[in-house]
Amino acid sequence: MTPKDVVELAKEKGAKMLDLRFMDFPGLWQHFSVPISELSESCFEDGFGFDGSSIRGWQPINASDMLVIPDPLTAQIDPFFSETTMVLICNIADPVTREPYTRDPRHIAQKAEAYLKSTGIGDTAFIGPEAEFFIFDNIRFESATNRAFYEIDSVEGIWNSGRDECPNLGYKPRHKEGYFPVPPMDKFQDLRTEMVLTLQNLGIDIEAQHHEVATAGQAEIDMRFKPLVQMADQLKWFKYVLKNVAYRHGHTVTFMPKPLYGDNGTGMHTHLSIWKEGQTTFAGDKYAGVSQEALYAIGGILKHCNALCAFTNPTTNSYKRLVPGFEAPVNLAYSSRNRSAAVRIPMYSASPKAKRIEFRTPDPSCNGYLAFPAILMAAIDGIQNRIDPGDPLDKNIYNLPPEELAKVPSAPGSLEEALEALKADSEFLLKGEVFTQDAIDMWIDYKIENEINPVKLRPHPHEFFLYFDI
């Protein structure tokens, strides 16, 4: 779609407002709106000014002026606003130099795609994330000097099996039994279908929707794989649509990795394949029907997994899910069917075109514009340096004897460990200036100052249960 096409589409749809959206550094969509009369072909070059000092992880106050440059390929009509509003996803630029902003996550994703082409390894990286989420009915939380609590509620929560609901009709999934009985046990079929239809109306291809393993409305909607930047854009629409559809029905959606104690956390298994001239480079005659290049890509992901987690599992809460011995894939091994390995080669289809690798460690709290490029850069590094992933691990990892399990490395146990790994292992991300040292340093500093230290300094409610009577 050209700038001229966008202007004509706005007229055709009767748009009254233009909503300009972009991603802050940690990963939340930001926006501001202008009257549709401000939309012209020239704005795709001139951009719109805004204050970058108010965006998390961006400019200091003395250099706050920034530009958003709309991408005409991203034009959509918002499905929720009362007045017809055209949405354009934007890139960020310096108003003086007109250069792309190095801390703009979307620019990092674009550079990753360009770097892949420059290597000759491939011309397209296809990404397919399986973003899980929870649908809750109520959430309250507070963190103050003298008190801290959270309280979640759901009509599906097994803890409400004894609640007087006038009447309580039962049908509440037990812990780890939500995958996936039919209604009335599954209470959100219609809500998830509305989410799917809304996404499809935006041109987002959906493969499936279903309840997930946990009680209390855990769910999954799977998008069909797309090129890296397109999928990072779609992931933002995905979260936006799910939250807003739930909101208008009196529910709330969270992509927090571990909101419930004692039940499954929320992951985002991420599928990757690299193609060249219309053909996959990952199909071959090696283990599980993949190519040597695919095995090297796995080697790169396993080698750099600890550093990758700083972007793919970027919250302190992420590591409440990534705990050895439970359901999360923390073991740095690969397998064709073993879901306890960090990397899996899906075996659903015999078609060579379907050959891909599935990195199972990530969760949906991540910023796709950063996580997807980081995964791709690790895979490219594996291919360039012929990193051997070792032998596959097709045994049940959790049944291995201790001496054998000790030989299987594990993902980081905390965000702090992941950031330390990123400090020590970031060279592969700097190739082609895909990530800059400034962006990596800002990510580390932001996470330590705004997340790790505030969590570390606060008493945990369970500590009162354990220690108050000492």
Tab-separated table of C-alpha atoms in Angstrom:
chain	number	residue	atom	x	y	z
A	1	MET	CA	0.000	0.000	0.000
A	2	THR	CA	1.414	3.386	-1.010
A	3	PRO	CA	0.875	6.723	0.775
A	4	LYS	CA	-1.627	7.609	-1.952
A	5	ASP	CA	-3.491	4.333	-1.303
A	6	VAL	CA	-3.674	5.131	2.414
A	7	VAL	CA	-5.138	8.581	1.809
A	8	GLU	CA	-7.734	7.105	-0.551
A	9	LEU	CA	-8.566	4.306	1.911
A	10	ALA	CA	-9.180	6.850	4.673
A	11	LYS	CA	-11.624	8.685	2.426
A	12	GLU	CA	-13.314	5.439	1.357
A	13	LYS	CA	-13.818	4.339	4.973
A	14	GLY	CA	-14.959	7.777	6.111
A	15	ALA	CA	-12.199	8.026	8.718
A	16	LYS	CA	-12.430	11.050	11.000
A	17	MET	CA	-9.268	10.544	13.048
A	18	LEU	CA	-5.743	9.256	12.455
A	19	ASP	CA	-4.170	7.259	15.304
A	20	LEU	CA	-0.358	7.054	15.241
A	21	ARG	CA	1.089	4.106	17.150
A	22	PHE	CA	4.596	3.120	18.116
A	23	MET	CA	6.367	0.911	20.621
A	24	ASP	CA	8.154	2.135	23.724
A	25	PHE	CA	11.373	0.386	24.692
A	26	PRO	CA	9.967	-2.019	27.322
A	27	GLY	CA	7.170	-3.125	24.994
A	28	LEU	CA	3.903	-1.186	25.410
A	29	TRP	CA	2.074	0.318	22.436
A	30	GLN	CA	1.837	4.110	22.653
A	31	HIS	CA	-0.351	6.405	20.554
A	32	PHE	CA	-1.631	9.869	19.844
A	33	SER	CA	-4.337	11.009	17.432
A	34	VAL	CA	-4.734	13.838	14.934
A	35	PRO	CA	-7.721	14.824	12.781
A	36	ILE	CA	-7.827	12.928	9.494
A	37	SER	CA	-7.340	16.280	7.721
A	38	GLU	CA	-3.697	16.037	8.841
A	39	LEU	CA	-3.209	12.901	6.732
A	40	SER	CA	-1.482	13.566	3.428
A	41	GLU	CA	1.047	11.825	1.228
A	42	SER	CA	3.773	14.139	2.524
A	43	CYS	CA	3.298	13.045	6.153
A	44	PHE	CA	4.867	9.693	5.277
A	45	GLU	CA	8.111	11.610	4.778
A	46	ASP	CA	7.682	14.601	7.074
A	47	GLY	CA	6.265	12.680	10.025
A	48	PHE	CA	4.658	14.059	13.172
A	49	GLY	CA	6.507	15.533	16.141
A	50	PHE	CA	6.145	14.379	19.766
A	51	ASP	CA	7.935	14.513	23.125
A	52	GLY	CA	10.313	11.543	23.346
A	53	SER	CA	11.409	12.332	26.915
A	54	SER	CA	8.101	11.030	28.268
A	55	ILE	CA	8.551	7.591	26.687
A	56	ARG	CA	10.146	4.914	28.864
A	57	GLY	CA	13.798	4.254	28.009
A	58	TRP	CA	14.085	7.041	25.441
A	59	GLN	CA	15.345	10.625	25.212
A	60	PRO	CA	16.564	12.927	28.004
A	61	ILE	CA	14.557	16.101	28.570
A	62	ASN	CA	17.215	18.261	26.854
A	63	ALA	CA	16.854	16.292	23.569
A	64	SER	CA	13.195	15.394	23.730
A	65	ASP	CA	11.901	16.236	20.253
A	66	MET	CA	11.263	13.164	18.115
A	67	LEU	CA	9.368	12.254	14.946
A	68	VAL	CA	6.965	9.428	14.201
A	69	ILE	CA	7.093	8.392	10.534
A	70	PRO	CA	4.000	6.387	9.531
A	71	ASP	CA	4.481	3.136	7.622
A	72	PRO	CA	1.844	3.030	4.844
A	73	LEU	CA	1.928	-0.773	4.774
A	74	THR	CA	0.370	-0.893	8.261
A	75	ALA	CA	-2.866	1.032	7.629
A	76	GLN	CA	-5.898	-0.394	9.451
A	77	ILE	CA	-9.270	0.824	10.721
A	78	ASP	CA	-9.479	0.500	14.505
A	79	PRO	CA	-12.233	-1.983	15.489
A	80	PHE	CA	-13.018	-0.388	18.874
A	81	PHE	CA	-13.151	3.416	18.634
A	82	SER	CA	-16.618	4.956	18.388
A	83	GLU	CA	-15.550	7.294	15.571
A	84	THR	CA	-13.983	5.761	12.452
A	85	THR	CA	-10.245	5.960	13.043
A	86	MET	CA	-7.381	4.943	10.783
A	87	VAL	CA	-4.365	3.437	12.557
A	88	LEU	CA	-0.804	3.640	11.250
A	89	ILE	CA	2.169	1.984	12.939
A	90	CYS	CA	5.135	4.335	12.928
A	91	ASN	CA	8.910	4.304	12.920
A	92	ILE	CA	10.820	6.785	15.073
A	93	ALA	CA	13.339	9.263	13.691
A	94	ASP	CA	15.579	12.058	14.940
A	95	PRO	CA	14.054	15.402	13.805
A	96	VAL	CA	17.465	16.931	13.080
A	97	THR	CA	19.321	14.136	11.278
A	98	ARG	CA	16.201	12.283	10.042
A	99	GLU	CA	18.057	9.100	10.960
A	100	PRO	CA	16.107	6.153	12.426
A	101	TYR	CA	16.231	6.133	16.222
A	102	THR	CA	18.489	3.368	17.531
A	103	ARG	CA	16.239	2.719	20.537
A	104	ASP	CA	13.146	2.277	18.397
A	105	PRO	CA	12.345	-1.445	18.782
A	106	ARG	CA	10.693	-1.605	15.353
A	107	HIS	CA	13.872	-0.282	13.744
A	108	ILE	CA	15.836	-3.070	15.451
A	109	ALA	CA	13.448	-5.627	13.953
A	110	GLN	CA	13.825	-4.056	10.505
A	111	LYS	CA	17.612	-4.180	10.789
A	112	ALA	CA	17.445	-7.879	11.706
A	113	GLU	CA	15.558	-8.633	8.495
A	114	ALA	CA	18.085	-6.597	6.472
A	115	TYR	CA	21.018	-8.331	8.155
A	116	LEU	CA	19.632	-11.780	7.321
A	117	LYS	CA	19.534	-10.815	3.638
A	118	SER	CA	23.063	-9.401	3.773
A	119	THR	CA	24.466	-12.705	5.075
A	120	GLY	CA	23.192	-14.706	2.105
A	121	ILE	CA	21.801	-17.316	4.527
A	122	GLY	CA	18.244	-16.423	3.600
A	123	ASP	CA	15.949	-13.593	2.625
A	124	THR	CA	12.981	-14.165	4.942
A	125	ALA	CA	12.658	-15.204	8.583
A	126	PHE	CA	9.202	-16.563	9.343
A	127	ILE	CA	8.045	-16.244	12.957
A	128	GLY	CA	5.069	-18.025	14.521
A	129	PRO	CA	4.426	-17.213	18.213
A	130	GLU	CA	1.934	-19.162	20.339
A	131	ALA	CA	0.995	-16.465	22.833
A	132	GLU	CA	-0.927	-17.802	25.817
A	133	PHE	CA	-2.921	-15.527	28.134
A	134	PHE	CA	-5.405	-15.494	31.017
A	135	ILE	CA	-8.962	-14.155	30.971
A	136	PHE	CA	-9.891	-12.981	34.486
A	137	ASP	CA	-13.068	-11.427	35.897
A	138	ASN	CA	-11.418	-9.263	38.545
A	139	ILE	CA	-7.928	-8.179	39.526
A	140	ARG	CA	-6.898	-6.013	42.474
A	141	PHE	CA	-3.333	-5.231	43.510
A	142	GLU	CA	-1.403	-2.744	45.620
A	143	SER	CA	2.236	-2.217	46.548
A	144	ALA	CA	2.757	0.387	49.258
A	145	THR	CA	5.159	1.047	52.133
A	146	ASN	CA	3.079	-0.847	54.679
A	147	ARG	CA	1.001	-3.225	52.610
A	148	ALA	CA	1.137	-5.317	49.470
A	149	PHE	CA	-1.370	-7.707	47.982
A	150	TYR	CA	-2.943	-9.017	44.825
A	151	GLU	CA	-6.254	-10.771	44.392
A	152	ILE	CA	-7.428	-12.471	41.213
A	153	ASP	CA	-10.879	-13.856	40.572
A	154	SER	CA	-12.462	-15.863	37.791
A	155	VAL	CA	-15.784	-17.623	37.378
A	156	GLU	CA	-13.672	-20.522	36.098
A	157	GLY	CA	-11.311	-20.565	39.095
A	158	ILE	CA	-11.360	-23.908	40.867
A	159	TRP	CA	-11.038	-21.998	44.146
A	160	ASN	CA	-14.641	-20.838	43.585
A	161	SER	CA	-16.089	-24.344	43.567
A	162	GLY	CA	-17.548	-23.681	47.033
A	163	ARG	CA	-18.671	-20.079	46.483
A	164	ASP	CA	-22.375	-19.225	46.675
A	165	GLU	CA	-23.037	-17.945	43.151
A	166	CYS	CA	-26.843	-18.100	43.394
A	167	PRO	CA	-26.563	-20.783	42.079
A	168	ASN	CA	-23.052	-22.160	41.663
A	169	LEU	CA	-23.354	-24.493	38.658
A	170	GLY	CA	-19.891	-25.985	39.001
A	171	TYR	CA	-17.938	-26.773	35.836
A	172	LYS	CA	-14.704	-25.123	36.967
A	173	PRO	CA	-11.507	-26.621	35.503
A	174	ARG	CA	-9.308	-28.252	38.101
A	175	HIS	CA	-5.662	-27.224	38.328
A	176	LYS	CA	-3.800	-28.358	35.188
A	177	GLU	CA	-6.995	-29.807	33.639
A	178	GLY	CA	-8.085	-26.919	31.431
A	179	TYR	CA	-6.642	-28.471	28.228
A	180	PHE	CA	-9.304	-28.628	26.904
A	181	PRO	CA	-12.835	-29.817	27.861
A	182	VAL	CA	-15.884	-28.557	25.943
A	183	PRO	CA	-18.414	-26.084	27.408
A	184	PRO	CA	-19.870	-25.647	29.961
A	185	MET	CA	-16.473	-26.361	31.552
A	186	ASP	CA	-14.909	-24.033	28.976
A	187	LYS	CA	-16.712	-20.750	29.584
A	188	PHE	CA	-14.900	-18.556	27.087
A	189	GLN	CA	-15.441	-20.246	23.722
A	190	ASP	CA	-17.615	-17.417	22.404
A	191	LEU	CA	-15.313	-14.715	23.768
A	192	ARG	CA	-12.242	-16.295	22.131
A	193	THR	CA	-14.180	-16.667	18.859
A	194	GLU	CA	-15.019	-12.956	18.925
A	195	MET	CA	-11.317	-12.268	19.434
A	196	VAL	CA	-10.471	-14.491	16.454
A	197	LEU	CA	-13.039	-12.848	14.176
A	198	THR	CA	-11.838	-9.371	15.146
A	199	LEU	CA	-8.245	-10.355	14.366
A	200	GLN	CA	-9.290	-11.848	11.039
A	201	ASN	CA	-11.108	-8.636	10.121
A	202	LEU	CA	-7.736	-6.919	10.547
A	203	GLY	CA	-6.189	-9.342	8.059
A	204	ILE	CA	-4.439	-11.471	10.685
A	205	ASP	CA	-4.505	-15.170	9.802
A	206	ILE	CA	-5.514	-17.395	12.724
A	207	GLU	CA	-4.907	-21.146	12.898
A	208	ALA	CA	-6.678	-22.153	16.121
A	209	GLN	CA	-8.099	-21.031	19.450
A	210	HIS	CA	-8.566	-23.114	22.597
A	211	HIS	CA	-8.549	-23.226	26.366
A	212	GLU	CA	-5.117	-23.821	27.882
A	213	VAL	CA	-3.984	-26.052	30.732
A	214	ALA	CA	-4.568	-23.848	33.776
A	215	THR	CA	-7.812	-23.140	35.584
A	216	ALA	CA	-9.344	-19.639	35.576
A	217	GLY	CA	-9.552	-18.936	31.860
A	218	GLN	CA	-6.081	-19.639	30.528
A	219	ALA	CA	-6.253	-19.632	26.734
A	220	GLU	CA	-4.317	-19.622	23.479
A	221	ILE	CA	-4.973	-18.191	20.018
A	222	ASP	CA	-2.433	-19.103	17.344
A	223	MET	CA	-1.487	-16.770	14.504
A	224	ARG	CA	-0.188	-18.192	11.218
A	225	PHE	CA	3.511	-17.537	10.709
A	226	LYS	CA	4.578	-14.303	9.004
A	227	PRO	CA	7.848	-12.451	8.232
A	228	LEU	CA	9.556	-11.066	11.320
A	229	VAL	CA	8.561	-7.377	11.291
A	230	GLN	CA	5.030	-8.172	10.129
A	231	MET	CA	4.628	-10.650	12.966
A	232	ALA	CA	5.983	-8.179	15.520
A	233	ASP	CA	3.358	-5.689	14.276
A	234	GLN	CA	0.673	-8.375	14.457
A	235	LEU	CA	1.640	-9.311	18.010
A	236	LYS	CA	0.823	-5.754	19.103
A	237	TRP	CA	-2.554	-5.876	17.334
A	238	PHE	CA	-3.080	-9.315	18.910
A	239	LYS	CA	-2.611	-8.059	22.469
A	240	TYR	CA	-4.644	-4.930	21.751
A	241	VAL	CA	-7.590	-6.859	20.312
A	242	LEU	CA	-7.669	-9.489	23.059
A	243	LYS	CA	-7.575	-6.906	25.836
A	244	ASN	CA	-10.266	-4.736	24.265
A	245	VAL	CA	-12.654	-7.563	23.362
A	246	ALA	CA	-12.374	-8.867	26.931
A	247	TYR	CA	-12.790	-5.355	28.361
A	248	ARG	CA	-16.048	-4.661	26.563
A	249	HIS	CA	-17.471	-7.885	27.995
A	250	GLY	CA	-16.438	-7.117	31.568
A	251	HIS	CA	-13.321	-9.317	31.609
A	252	THR	CA	-9.625	-8.547	31.665
A	253	VAL	CA	-6.763	-10.222	29.779
A	254	THR	CA	-3.189	-10.503	31.013
A	255	PHE	CA	-0.041	-11.792	29.322
A	256	MET	CA	1.784	-11.889	32.665
A	257	PRO	CA	3.810	-15.142	32.643
A	258	LYS	CA	2.882	-16.431	36.115
A	259	PRO	CA	-0.194	-14.790	37.660
A	260	LEU	CA	-1.385	-17.914	39.543
A	261	TYR	CA	0.483	-19.953	42.132
A	262	GLY	CA	0.220	-23.712	41.789
A	263	ASP	CA	-0.887	-23.877	38.147
A	264	ASN	CA	0.660	-23.556	34.710
A	265	GLY	CA	2.282	-20.322	33.678
A	266	THR	CA	1.858	-18.551	30.378
A	267	GLY	CA	4.405	-19.152	27.631
A	268	MET	CA	4.908	-18.089	24.049
A	269	HIS	CA	6.483	-20.962	22.120
A	270	THR	CA	8.064	-19.274	19.111
A	271	HIS	CA	8.520	-21.021	15.767
A	272	LEU	CA	11.314	-19.954	13.413
A	273	SER	CA	12.195	-20.905	9.859
A	274	ILE	CA	14.563	-19.238	7.402
A	275	TRP	CA	13.691	-19.184	3.714
A	276	LYS	CA	15.666	-18.263	0.595
A	277	GLU	CA	14.221	-17.587	-2.851
A	278	GLY	CA	10.881	-19.112	-1.899
A	279	GLN	CA	12.315	-22.307	-0.402
A	280	THR	CA	12.873	-23.252	3.215
A	281	THR	CA	16.476	-23.789	4.259
A	282	PHE	CA	15.406	-25.828	7.296
A	283	ALA	CA	14.194	-29.019	5.553
A	284	GLY	CA	16.735	-31.781	4.972
A	285	ASP	CA	17.874	-35.312	5.695
A	286	LYS	CA	19.240	-34.816	9.200
A	287	TYR	CA	17.577	-35.538	12.545
A	288	ALA	CA	13.759	-35.213	12.426
A	289	GLY	CA	13.887	-34.231	8.756
A	290	VAL	CA	15.714	-30.924	9.202
A	291	SER	CA	18.773	-29.573	7.421
A	292	GLN	CA	22.268	-29.095	8.768
A	293	GLU	CA	21.559	-25.336	8.735
A	294	ALA	CA	18.576	-25.881	11.021
A	295	LEU	CA	20.726	-27.901	13.429
A	296	TYR	CA	23.320	-25.134	13.460
A	297	ALA	CA	20.534	-22.605	14.124
A	298	ILE	CA	19.455	-24.728	17.093
A	299	GLY	CA	23.060	-24.748	18.269
A	300	GLY	CA	23.124	-20.961	18.174
A	301	ILE	CA	19.887	-20.621	20.124
A	302	LEU	CA	21.029	-23.089	22.790
A	303	LYS	CA	24.455	-21.444	23.072
A	304	HIS	CA	23.004	-17.957	23.495
A	305	CYS	CA	19.820	-18.922	25.361
A	306	ASN	CA	20.837	-17.333	28.666
A	307	ALA	CA	21.427	-13.984	26.954
A	308	LEU	CA	18.306	-14.380	24.803
A	309	CYS	CA	16.188	-14.704	27.933
A	310	ALA	CA	16.929	-11.062	28.752
A	311	PHE	CA	14.666	-10.247	25.771
A	312	THR	CA	12.427	-13.325	25.460
A	313	ASN	CA	11.651	-13.570	29.202
A	314	PRO	CA	12.158	-9.961	30.251
A	315	THR	CA	10.280	-9.663	33.565
A	316	THR	CA	11.012	-10.749	37.104
A	317	ASN	CA	7.726	-12.651	36.944
A	318	SER	CA	8.999	-14.625	33.924
A	319	TYR	CA	11.206	-16.658	36.243
A	320	LYS	CA	8.278	-17.764	38.388
A	321	ARG	CA	7.404	-19.821	35.276
A	322	LEU	CA	10.969	-20.853	34.370
A	323	VAL	CA	11.559	-23.136	37.336
A	324	PRO	CA	13.417	-26.456	36.900
A	325	GLY	CA	11.343	-29.549	37.574
A	326	PHE	CA	8.011	-28.019	36.625
A	327	GLU	CA	6.215	-27.540	33.317
A	328	ALA	CA	8.448	-24.905	31.770
A	329	PRO	CA	11.128	-25.849	29.203
A	330	VAL	CA	14.255	-24.639	30.983
A	331	ASN	CA	16.518	-27.474	29.867
A	332	LEU	CA	18.916	-26.371	27.127
A	333	ALA	CA	18.458	-29.338	24.847
A	334	TYR	CA	16.554	-30.122	21.653
A	335	SER	CA	14.233	-32.909	20.589
A	336	SER	CA	11.694	-33.809	17.925
A	337	ARG	CA	8.762	-34.499	20.244
A	338	ASN	CA	9.974	-33.890	23.796
A	339	ARG	CA	8.172	-30.805	25.094
A	340	SER	CA	10.430	-30.536	28.138
A	341	ALA	CA	13.326	-29.412	25.914
A	342	ALA	CA	13.994	-25.709	25.261
A	343	VAL	CA	13.997	-26.326	21.490
A	344	ARG	CA	11.643	-28.704	19.746
A	345	ILE	CA	11.256	-29.751	16.118
A	346	PRO	CA	7.487	-30.042	15.560
A	347	MET	CA	6.424	-33.268	13.807
A	348	TYR	CA	2.804	-32.392	12.930
A	349	SER	CA	3.430	-32.371	9.176
A	350	ALA	CA	5.637	-34.341	6.797
A	351	SER	CA	5.774	-31.448	4.342
A	352	PRO	CA	9.273	-29.979	3.940
A	353	LYS	CA	7.699	-26.502	3.899
A	354	ALA	CA	6.513	-27.043	7.475
A	355	LYS	CA	10.013	-27.720	8.824
A	356	ARG	CA	10.843	-25.235	11.531
A	357	ILE	CA	12.313	-25.041	14.979
A	358	GLU	CA	10.279	-24.147	18.065
A	359	PHE	CA	11.957	-22.195	20.860
A	360	ARG	CA	9.775	-22.965	23.869
A	361	THR	CA	11.377	-20.820	26.570
A	362	PRO	CA	9.922	-17.358	25.654
A	363	ASP	CA	6.822	-15.846	27.231
A	364	PRO	CA	4.377	-13.185	25.970
A	365	SER	CA	5.566	-10.453	28.329
A	366	CYS	CA	8.313	-9.849	25.777
A	367	ASN	CA	8.569	-7.078	23.213
A	368	GLY	CA	8.340	-8.935	19.884
A	369	TYR	CA	10.358	-6.240	18.119
A	370	LEU	CA	13.287	-7.177	20.381
A	371	ALA	CA	12.683	-10.867	21.121
A	372	PHE	CA	12.206	-12.010	17.514
A	373	PRO	CA	15.377	-10.280	16.222
A	374	ALA	CA	17.378	-11.672	19.152
A	375	ILE	CA	16.229	-15.225	18.377
A	376	LEU	CA	17.026	-14.754	14.677
A	377	MET	CA	20.482	-13.339	15.443
A	378	ALA	CA	21.281	-16.349	17.639
A	379	ALA	CA	20.169	-18.700	14.845
A	380	ILE	CA	22.265	-16.812	12.262
A	381	ASP	CA	25.283	-16.950	14.563
A	382	GLY	CA	24.797	-20.694	14.912
A	383	ILE	CA	24.739	-21.123	11.129
A	384	GLN	CA	27.699	-18.812	10.509
A	385	ASN	CA	29.864	-20.514	13.130
A	386	ARG	CA	28.560	-24.047	12.547
A	387	ILE	CA	27.613	-24.453	16.196
A	388	ASP	CA	26.906	-28.122	16.919
A	389	PRO	CA	23.835	-28.519	19.142
A	390	GLY	CA	25.012	-31.958	20.278
A	391	ASP	CA	22.819	-35.016	20.390
A	392	PRO	CA	19.042	-34.656	20.729
A	393	LEU	CA	17.463	-35.500	24.044
A	394	ASP	CA	14.436	-37.678	23.352
A	395	LYS	CA	14.104	-39.015	26.883
A	396	ASN	CA	11.734	-37.585	29.484
A	397	ILE	CA	14.029	-35.055	31.102
A	398	TYR	CA	12.146	-35.192	34.389
A	399	ASN	CA	12.755	-38.947	34.674
A	400	LEU	CA	16.505	-38.714	34.130
A	401	PRO	CA	18.740	-39.869	36.990
A	402	PRO	CA	20.416	-36.973	38.838
A	403	GLU	CA	23.852	-37.666	37.393
A	404	GLU	CA	22.498	-37.523	33.829
A	405	LEU	CA	20.276	-34.500	34.463
A	406	ALA	CA	23.284	-32.610	35.853
A	407	LYS	CA	24.828	-32.707	32.375
A	408	VAL	CA	21.881	-30.816	30.843
A	409	PRO	CA	22.390	-27.033	31.198
A	410	SER	CA	19.491	-24.862	32.276
A	411	ALA	CA	18.055	-21.453	31.400
A	412	PRO	CA	18.627	-18.569	33.856
A	413	GLY	CA	16.847	-18.691	37.175
A	414	SER	CA	16.158	-14.947	37.389
A	415	LEU	CA	16.000	-11.813	35.274
A	416	GLU	CA	19.181	-10.656	36.993
A	417	GLU	CA	20.995	-13.788	35.790
A	418	ALA	CA	19.670	-13.255	32.256
A	419	LEU	CA	20.899	-9.648	32.191
A	420	GLU	CA	24.319	-10.739	33.451
A	421	ALA	CA	24.411	-13.305	30.650
A	422	LEU	CA	23.497	-10.564	28.161
A	423	LYS	CA	26.363	-8.413	29.427
A	424	ALA	CA	28.781	-11.300	28.874
A	425	ASP	CA	27.315	-12.519	25.584
A	426	SER	CA	26.041	-9.723	23.353
A	427	GLU	CA	28.497	-9.782	20.453
A	428	PHE	CA	26.192	-11.890	18.270
A	429	LEU	CA	23.472	-9.227	18.640
A	430	LEU	CA	25.776	-6.404	17.529
A	431	LYS	CA	26.486	-7.887	14.106
A	432	GLY	CA	25.233	-5.650	11.316
A	433	GLU	CA	24.447	-3.063	14.020
A	434	VAL	CA	21.096	-4.814	14.487
A	435	PHE	CA	21.290	-4.110	18.211
A	436	THR	CA	23.518	-1.225	19.280
A	437	GLN	CA	25.545	-1.223	22.463
A	438	ASP	CA	23.544	1.817	23.577
A	439	ALA	CA	20.258	-0.072	23.191
A	440	ILE	CA	21.587	-3.107	25.068
A	441	ASP	CA	23.020	-0.958	27.871
A	442	MET	CA	19.760	0.976	28.178
A	443	TRP	CA	17.783	-2.277	28.343
A	444	ILE	CA	19.982	-3.619	31.136
A	445	ASP	CA	19.980	-0.351	33.098
A	446	TYR	CA	16.222	0.119	32.713
A	447	LYS	CA	15.442	-3.418	33.872
A	448	ILE	CA	17.737	-3.181	36.920
A	449	GLU	CA	16.558	0.263	37.996
A	450	ASN	CA	12.835	-0.083	37.326
A	451	GLU	CA	12.120	-3.783	37.878
A	452	ILE	CA	14.827	-5.844	39.558
A	453	ASN	CA	15.725	-3.435	42.368
A	454	PRO	CA	12.128	-2.408	43.223
A	455	VAL	CA	11.131	-6.093	43.487
A	456	LYS	CA	14.291	-7.000	45.373
A	457	LEU	CA	13.786	-4.227	47.950
A	458	ARG	CA	10.178	-5.052	48.815
A	459	PRO	CA	9.109	-7.616	51.420
A	460	HIS	CA	7.133	-10.447	49.831
A	461	PRO	CA	3.740	-11.287	51.380
A	462	HIS	CA	4.767	-14.929	51.760
A	463	GLU	CA	7.756	-13.845	53.855
A	464	PHE	CA	5.305	-12.753	56.559
A	465	PHE	CA	3.779	-16.230	56.497
A	466	LEU	CA	7.244	-17.761	56.836
A	467	TYR	CA	9.037	-15.400	59.187
A	468	PHE	CA	6.823	-13.028	61.158
A	469	ASP	CA	6.874	-15.172	64.294
A	470	ILE	CA	10.660	-15.561	64.357
